[in-house]
Structures are given as structure tokens and as C-alpha cells.
Amino acid sequence: MVVEAYNKAKGEDKGDLESKEIVLINLKNGMNLKGVILSRNGKELTVDIGGGSVGVPVRDVVNIEALAGEARTKVLDEMTGSLEKDKKGVRRTEIRYGDPDRITVGALLNGTSRVDLILDTGSPYVVLTPATAQRVLNIDKAISKAVKMGWTDGSVTQGRMVLLDSVVVGGIEANNVKAVISEVSVLDPGTEGLLGMSFLNNFHIKMDSGRKVVILERKR
């Protein structure tokens, strides 16, 4: 049965993994996830698995086990070892995922607000819901313009384009990123936004389905 001791995260500062509990989550489909539980509610766990986070439906969880000793150290090394640096800073990161159809990525926007975005190469821009945008910036004072966004299903939605000072994912950063505040909901309930090409165009994107990771490497 699910361990009820993990009802909520013990903090959201991902920079201090040494102080956090590392867990092993067994899923009904036979897969295992290792990482830090950032938050949970009655329906979903949000798990930091190194370089990003994934949403896990509670109904799919069989057991949660706290790791210790060598097992904990090994997972910790895996999580912190997914970054590569050069003189300009982090240039490469790996985002691990559970569901390839819904890759949830933890992002820091404008250096102040942590949000969970769905990685979407079909979206030309980072997309934020009005509620998410309100947390990140002062919408009333933000310089913006009305835009129309076309989607792969042929639909068109209205939105307001704004400029984000910075977007950081897994330690890699892009500046002056265009984002659209969607005036019509094109996202699933509970989704904070999409990580689209206005951010991703700064990086080479590779999918490793065998290891279940998305690799982002800064373009030189």
C-alpha cells in the first residue's frame, strides 16, 4: 500500500537534494521511479526525478519506499549527474519521464516562480494559463500584444504575448523567452502551461526512449 507519510513535499528547493528524502515508487505497470516527491494530492504525485519532474496518478502507485545507504547515494548521484557544464555554465541536461505522451518539466520562470509545464514541441511558444501568469508577472503592467495561436488539430485560440526574462529547466537557462497567456483553455485541468519552441529552439532536442529521457543541449 502507498506510504501515507509522504502526504506533501518537505520543500521545493531542488538545489539541496542532500537534505531531501529519496524514494523508490513502484507502479502498477511494472515501472519504477526514483526521486523526490515534491507534492501530492488525492489524485497525483509530482516527483522530481532529476532535471525535471513527472506527474504520477495515485491510482497507479503500488508502493513508496524511502531509500537509504548505498541505494540512496546511487540515486542521488544519478539525479545530480545529469548536468554537464562548460565555461558558460550548464550546457546539457537530461529530463527523465514516465509517460512519453505527457512529459512534465519543472521550470523556474523569471527567477522567482517554479511551475510544472508540459513539454510540447508542437507549440510555437511557451504557453501559460492566466492563473500561472499572474504568479509569474504583473499581467496588468506587462507589455503584451494580442496574438492568435494555431494548433495541430486546426483550432485557433486567442492570447496575449509577453516576454519572460528567464526560463530555467534542469539548470539550463534561456533569456528573453516569448510566452503566450492563453485566453481560452487549451490545457488539461491542473496544467500550468506548455514548454514550447520559444524556449526549446535554444537547444538541440534528443529523445532516448530506451532510457526514457529527453536530452537538451545548448546550441553553440
mmCIF file of C-alpha atoms in Angstrom, residues 1-212:
data_model
loop_
_atom_site.group_PDB
_atom_site.id
_atom_site.type_symbol
_atom_site.label_atom_id
_atom_site.label_comp_id
_atom_site.label_asym_id
_atom_site.label_seq_id
_atom_site.Cartn_x
_atom_site.Cartn_y
_atom_site.Cartn_z
ATOM 1 C CA MET A 1 0.000 0.000 0.000
ATOM 2 C CA VAL A 2 1.058 3.594 -0.533
ATOM 3 C CA VAL A 3 3.075 5.020 2.363
ATOM 4 C CA GLU A 4 0.946 7.825 3.765
ATOM 5 C CA ALA A 5 3.955 9.515 5.370
ATOM 6 C CA TYR A 6 4.580 11.294 2.091
ATOM 7 C CA ASN A 7 1.477 13.484 2.125
ATOM 8 C CA LYS A 8 3.374 16.548 0.968
ATOM 9 C CA ALA A 9 6.813 17.663 -0.077
ATOM 10 C CA LYS A 10 9.339 18.740 2.510
ATOM 11 C CA GLY A 11 10.150 21.857 0.498
ATOM 12 C CA GLU A 12 10.606 22.799 -3.142
ATOM 13 C CA ASP A 13 14.235 23.897 -3.163
ATOM 14 C CA LYS A 14 15.672 21.468 -5.681
ATOM 15 C CA GLY A 15 19.174 22.777 -5.147
ATOM 16 C CA ASP A 16 19.583 20.916 -1.871
ATOM 17 C CA LEU A 17 18.884 17.273 -2.674
ATOM 18 C CA GLU A 18 21.228 16.148 0.107
ATOM 19 C CA SER A 19 18.643 17.192 2.706
ATOM 20 C CA LYS A 20 15.684 15.538 0.989
ATOM 21 C CA GLU A 21 14.336 12.011 1.221
ATOM 22 C CA ILE A 22 14.931 9.921 -1.894
ATOM 23 C CA VAL A 23 12.179 7.403 -2.620
ATOM 24 C CA LEU A 24 11.505 4.436 -4.864
ATOM 25 C CA ILE A 25 7.974 4.385 -6.314
ATOM 26 C CA ASN A 26 6.643 1.099 -7.673
ATOM 27 C CA LEU A 27 3.935 1.457 -10.329
ATOM 28 C CA LYS A 28 1.218 -0.980 -11.418
ATOM 29 C CA ASN A 29 2.677 -1.174 -14.929
ATOM 30 C CA GLY A 30 5.893 -2.627 -13.503
ATOM 31 C CA MET A 31 7.931 0.561 -13.872
ATOM 32 C CA ASN A 32 9.824 2.196 -11.023
ATOM 33 C CA LEU A 33 10.524 5.881 -10.416
ATOM 34 C CA LYS A 34 13.276 7.155 -8.145
ATOM 35 C CA GLY A 35 13.444 10.704 -6.878
ATOM 36 C CA VAL A 36 11.933 13.269 -4.512
ATOM 37 C CA ILE A 37 8.201 13.756 -4.005
ATOM 38 C CA LEU A 38 7.587 17.474 -4.480
ATOM 39 C CA SER A 39 3.857 17.449 -3.805
ATOM 40 C CA ARG A 40 0.826 15.203 -3.709
ATOM 41 C CA ASN A 41 -2.923 15.412 -3.533
ATOM 42 C CA GLY A 42 -5.665 12.830 -3.689
ATOM 43 C CA LYS A 43 -5.122 12.234 -7.392
ATOM 44 C CA GLU A 44 -1.485 12.842 -8.308
ATOM 45 C CA LEU A 45 2.094 12.853 -7.069
ATOM 46 C CA THR A 46 4.628 15.269 -8.524
ATOM 47 C CA VAL A 47 8.058 13.631 -8.463
ATOM 48 C CA ASP A 48 11.426 15.281 -9.133
ATOM 49 C CA ILE A 49 13.445 12.627 -10.967
ATOM 50 C CA GLY A 50 16.477 14.766 -11.785
ATOM 51 C CA GLY A 51 16.471 17.518 -14.397
ATOM 52 C CA GLY A 52 12.674 17.626 -14.405
ATOM 53 C CA SER A 53 9.536 16.334 -12.753
ATOM 54 C CA VAL A 54 6.713 13.975 -13.670
ATOM 55 C CA GLY A 55 3.115 13.692 -12.571
ATOM 56 C CA VAL A 56 2.121 10.237 -11.356
ATOM 57 C CA PRO A 57 -1.563 9.314 -10.821
ATOM 58 C CA VAL A 58 -2.010 7.997 -7.269
ATOM 59 C CA ARG A 59 -4.159 5.155 -8.606
ATOM 60 C CA ASP A 60 -1.093 3.823 -10.480
ATOM 61 C CA VAL A 61 1.133 3.693 -7.372
ATOM 62 C CA VAL A 62 1.668 0.333 -5.652
ATOM 63 C CA ASN A 63 4.235 1.274 -3.039
ATOM 64 C CA ILE A 64 6.580 4.060 -1.969
ATOM 65 C CA GLU A 65 9.842 3.153 -0.225
ATOM 66 C CA ALA A 66 12.348 5.563 1.340
ATOM 67 C CA LEU A 67 15.879 4.732 0.173
ATOM 68 C CA ALA A 68 18.900 4.751 2.448
ATOM 69 C CA GLY A 69 22.605 3.932 2.394
ATOM 70 C CA GLU A 70 24.168 2.925 -0.923
ATOM 71 C CA ALA A 71 20.804 2.801 -2.709
ATOM 72 C CA ARG A 72 20.087 6.417 -1.769
ATOM 73 C CA THR A 73 23.601 7.554 -2.694
ATOM 74 C CA LYS A 74 23.373 5.891 -6.108
ATOM 75 C CA VAL A 75 20.076 7.607 -6.980
ATOM 76 C CA LEU A 76 21.379 10.939 -5.680
ATOM 77 C CA ASP A 77 24.431 10.618 -7.946
ATOM 78 C CA GLU A 78 22.172 9.806 -10.893
ATOM 79 C CA MET A 79 19.986 12.864 -10.254
ATOM 80 C CA THR A 80 22.824 15.342 -9.830
ATOM 81 C CA GLY A 81 24.998 13.766 -12.506
ATOM 82 C CA SER A 82 22.567 14.516 -15.350
ATOM 83 C CA LEU A 83 24.073 18.000 -15.907
ATOM 84 C CA GLU A 84 27.132 18.859 -17.977
ATOM 85 C CA LYS A 85 28.882 22.220 -17.665
ATOM 86 C CA ASP A 86 31.308 24.265 -19.671
ATOM 87 C CA LYS A 87 32.785 27.741 -19.084
ATOM 88 C CA LYS A 88 29.444 29.317 -19.949
ATOM 89 C CA GLY A 89 27.575 27.245 -17.376
ATOM 90 C CA VAL A 90 25.259 24.258 -17.777
ATOM 91 C CA ARG A 91 25.016 23.304 -21.449
ATOM 92 C CA ARG A 92 23.309 19.914 -21.288
ATOM 93 C CA THR A 93 20.648 18.309 -19.143
ATOM 94 C CA GLU A 94 18.524 15.181 -19.172
ATOM 95 C CA ILE A 95 14.824 15.205 -18.324
ATOM 96 C CA ARG A 96 13.580 11.821 -17.213
ATOM 97 C CA TYR A 97 9.940 10.932 -17.828
ATOM 98 C CA GLY A 98 7.395 8.242 -17.085
ATOM 99 C CA ASP A 99 4.681 8.901 -19.667
ATOM 100 C CA PRO A 100 6.043 9.801 -23.150
ATOM 101 C CA ASP A 101 2.690 11.354 -24.048
ATOM 102 C CA ARG A 102 2.837 13.793 -21.143
ATOM 103 C CA ILE A 103 6.355 14.848 -20.204
ATOM 104 C CA THR A 104 6.098 17.234 -17.251
ATOM 105 C CA VAL A 105 9.044 19.564 -16.745
ATOM 106 C CA GLY A 106 9.797 21.683 -13.687
ATOM 107 C CA ALA A 107 10.725 25.220 -14.771
ATOM 108 C CA LEU A 108 11.795 28.362 -12.926
ATOM 109 C CA LEU A 109 10.317 31.471 -14.534
ATOM 110 C CA ASN A 110 11.780 34.961 -14.044
ATOM 111 C CA GLY A 111 13.942 33.595 -11.250
ATOM 112 C CA THR A 112 11.041 33.544 -8.793
ATOM 113 C CA SER A 113 8.233 31.150 -9.737
ATOM 114 C CA ARG A 114 8.520 27.384 -10.075
ATOM 115 C CA VAL A 115 5.896 25.858 -12.377
ATOM 116 C CA ASP A 116 5.272 22.490 -13.992
ATOM 117 C CA LEU A 117 4.996 22.714 -17.778
ATOM 118 C CA ILE A 118 4.156 20.056 -20.355
ATOM 119 C CA LEU A 119 6.951 19.702 -22.905
ATOM 120 C CA ASP A 120 5.296 20.348 -26.281
ATOM 121 C CA THR A 121 7.381 20.664 -29.457
ATOM 122 C CA GLY A 122 4.143 21.378 -31.345
ATOM 123 C CA SER A 123 3.617 24.661 -29.513
ATOM 124 C CA PRO A 124 5.475 27.612 -31.080
ATOM 125 C CA TYR A 125 5.697 29.402 -27.731
ATOM 126 C CA VAL A 126 5.801 28.790 -24.018
ATOM 127 C CA VAL A 127 2.119 28.911 -23.036
ATOM 128 C CA LEU A 128 0.864 29.963 -19.594
ATOM 129 C CA THR A 129 -2.600 29.862 -18.121
ATOM 130 C CA PRO A 130 -3.849 33.221 -16.781
ATOM 131 C CA ALA A 131 -3.519 31.915 -13.211
ATOM 132 C CA THR A 132 0.081 30.821 -13.781
ATOM 133 C CA ALA A 133 0.960 34.097 -15.495
ATOM 134 C CA GLN A 134 -0.432 36.062 -12.567
ATOM 135 C CA ARG A 135 2.050 34.290 -10.275
ATOM 136 C CA VAL A 136 4.974 34.956 -12.575
ATOM 137 C CA LEU A 137 4.427 38.595 -13.540
ATOM 138 C CA ASN A 138 2.095 41.529 -13.127
ATOM 139 C CA ILE A 139 -0.251 40.887 -16.041
ATOM 140 C CA ASP A 140 -1.828 44.337 -15.900
ATOM 141 C CA LYS A 141 1.570 46.037 -16.266
ATOM 142 C CA ALA A 142 3.245 43.530 -18.586
ATOM 143 C CA ILE A 143 3.980 44.737 -22.104
ATOM 144 C CA SER A 144 1.907 42.478 -24.312
ATOM 145 C CA LYS A 145 0.178 42.175 -27.647
ATOM 146 C CA ALA A 146 -2.799 40.151 -28.859
ATOM 147 C CA VAL A 147 -1.871 37.057 -30.865
ATOM 148 C CA LYS A 148 -3.569 34.066 -32.431
ATOM 149 C CA MET A 149 -2.163 30.574 -31.996
ATOM 150 C CA GLY A 150 -2.823 27.752 -34.443
ATOM 151 C CA TRP A 151 -2.833 24.193 -33.120
ATOM 152 C CA THR A 152 -2.207 20.837 -34.759
ATOM 153 C CA ASP A 153 -5.919 19.974 -34.630
ATOM 154 C CA GLY A 154 -6.683 23.020 -36.760
ATOM 155 C CA SER A 155 -8.118 25.142 -33.962
ATOM 156 C CA VAL A 156 -7.105 28.750 -33.338
ATOM 157 C CA THR A 157 -7.084 30.431 -29.917
ATOM 158 C CA GLN A 158 -6.572 33.998 -28.748
ATOM 159 C CA GLY A 159 -3.856 35.018 -26.328
ATOM 160 C CA ARG A 160 -1.511 37.760 -25.145
ATOM 161 C CA MET A 161 2.192 37.571 -25.840
ATOM 162 C CA VAL A 162 4.599 38.609 -23.093
ATOM 163 C CA LEU A 163 8.357 38.349 -22.606
ATOM 164 C CA LEU A 164 9.835 36.255 -19.808
ATOM 165 C CA ASP A 165 13.202 37.477 -18.523
ATOM 166 C CA SER A 166 14.402 33.926 -17.944
ATOM 167 C CA VAL A 167 13.306 30.300 -18.117
ATOM 168 C CA VAL A 168 15.446 27.684 -16.339
ATOM 169 C CA VAL A 169 14.941 23.943 -16.796
ATOM 170 C CA GLY A 170 17.258 21.399 -15.200
ATOM 171 C CA GLY A 171 19.946 24.048 -14.697
ATOM 172 C CA ILE A 172 19.969 25.288 -18.316
ATOM 173 C CA GLU A 173 18.684 28.793 -18.964
ATOM 174 C CA ALA A 174 17.236 30.843 -21.801
ATOM 175 C CA ASN A 175 16.619 34.587 -21.597
ATOM 176 C CA ASN A 176 14.037 36.866 -23.185
ATOM 177 C CA VAL A 177 11.668 33.998 -23.948
ATOM 178 C CA LYS A 178 8.382 34.774 -25.675
ATOM 179 C CA ALA A 179 5.327 33.347 -23.911
ATOM 180 C CA VAL A 180 1.613 33.442 -24.644
ATOM 181 C CA ILE A 181 -1.028 33.784 -21.957
ATOM 182 C CA SER A 182 -3.859 31.653 -23.310
ATOM 183 C CA GLU A 183 -7.232 33.377 -23.009
ATOM 184 C CA VAL A 184 -9.020 30.153 -23.943
ATOM 185 C CA SER A 185 -8.090 26.997 -22.081
ATOM 186 C CA VAL A 186 -6.245 24.614 -24.396
ATOM 187 C CA LEU A 187 -4.737 22.724 -21.489
ATOM 188 C CA ASP A 188 -5.872 19.859 -19.317
ATOM 189 C CA PRO A 189 -7.250 20.818 -15.887
ATOM 190 C CA GLY A 190 -4.434 21.313 -13.395
ATOM 191 C CA THR A 191 -1.849 22.020 -16.106
ATOM 192 C CA GLU A 192 0.110 25.238 -15.577
ATOM 193 C CA GLY A 193 1.322 25.635 -19.136
ATOM 194 C CA LEU A 194 3.366 24.315 -22.046
ATOM 195 C CA LEU A 195 7.121 24.391 -22.600
ATOM 196 C CA GLY A 196 7.138 25.272 -26.283
ATOM 197 C CA MET A 197 9.606 26.132 -29.009
ATOM 198 C CA SER A 198 10.312 29.726 -27.948
ATOM 199 C CA PHE A 199 12.375 28.052 -25.201
ATOM 200 C CA LEU A 200 13.281 24.768 -26.889
ATOM 201 C CA ASN A 201 14.679 26.436 -30.044
ATOM 202 C CA ASN A 202 17.721 27.403 -27.969
ATOM 203 C CA PHE A 203 18.686 23.744 -27.641
ATOM 204 C CA HIS A 204 19.208 20.556 -29.594
ATOM 205 C CA ILE A 205 16.495 18.096 -28.514
ATOM 206 C CA LYS A 206 17.027 14.334 -28.433
ATOM 207 C CA MET A 207 14.683 11.591 -27.216
ATOM 208 C CA ASP A 208 16.169 8.429 -25.728
ATOM 209 C CA SER A 209 13.145 6.145 -25.399
ATOM 210 C CA GLY A 210 15.243 3.288 -24.051
ATOM 211 C CA ARG A 211 16.398 5.305 -21.056
ATOM 212 C CA LYS A 212 13.195 7.391 -21.018
#
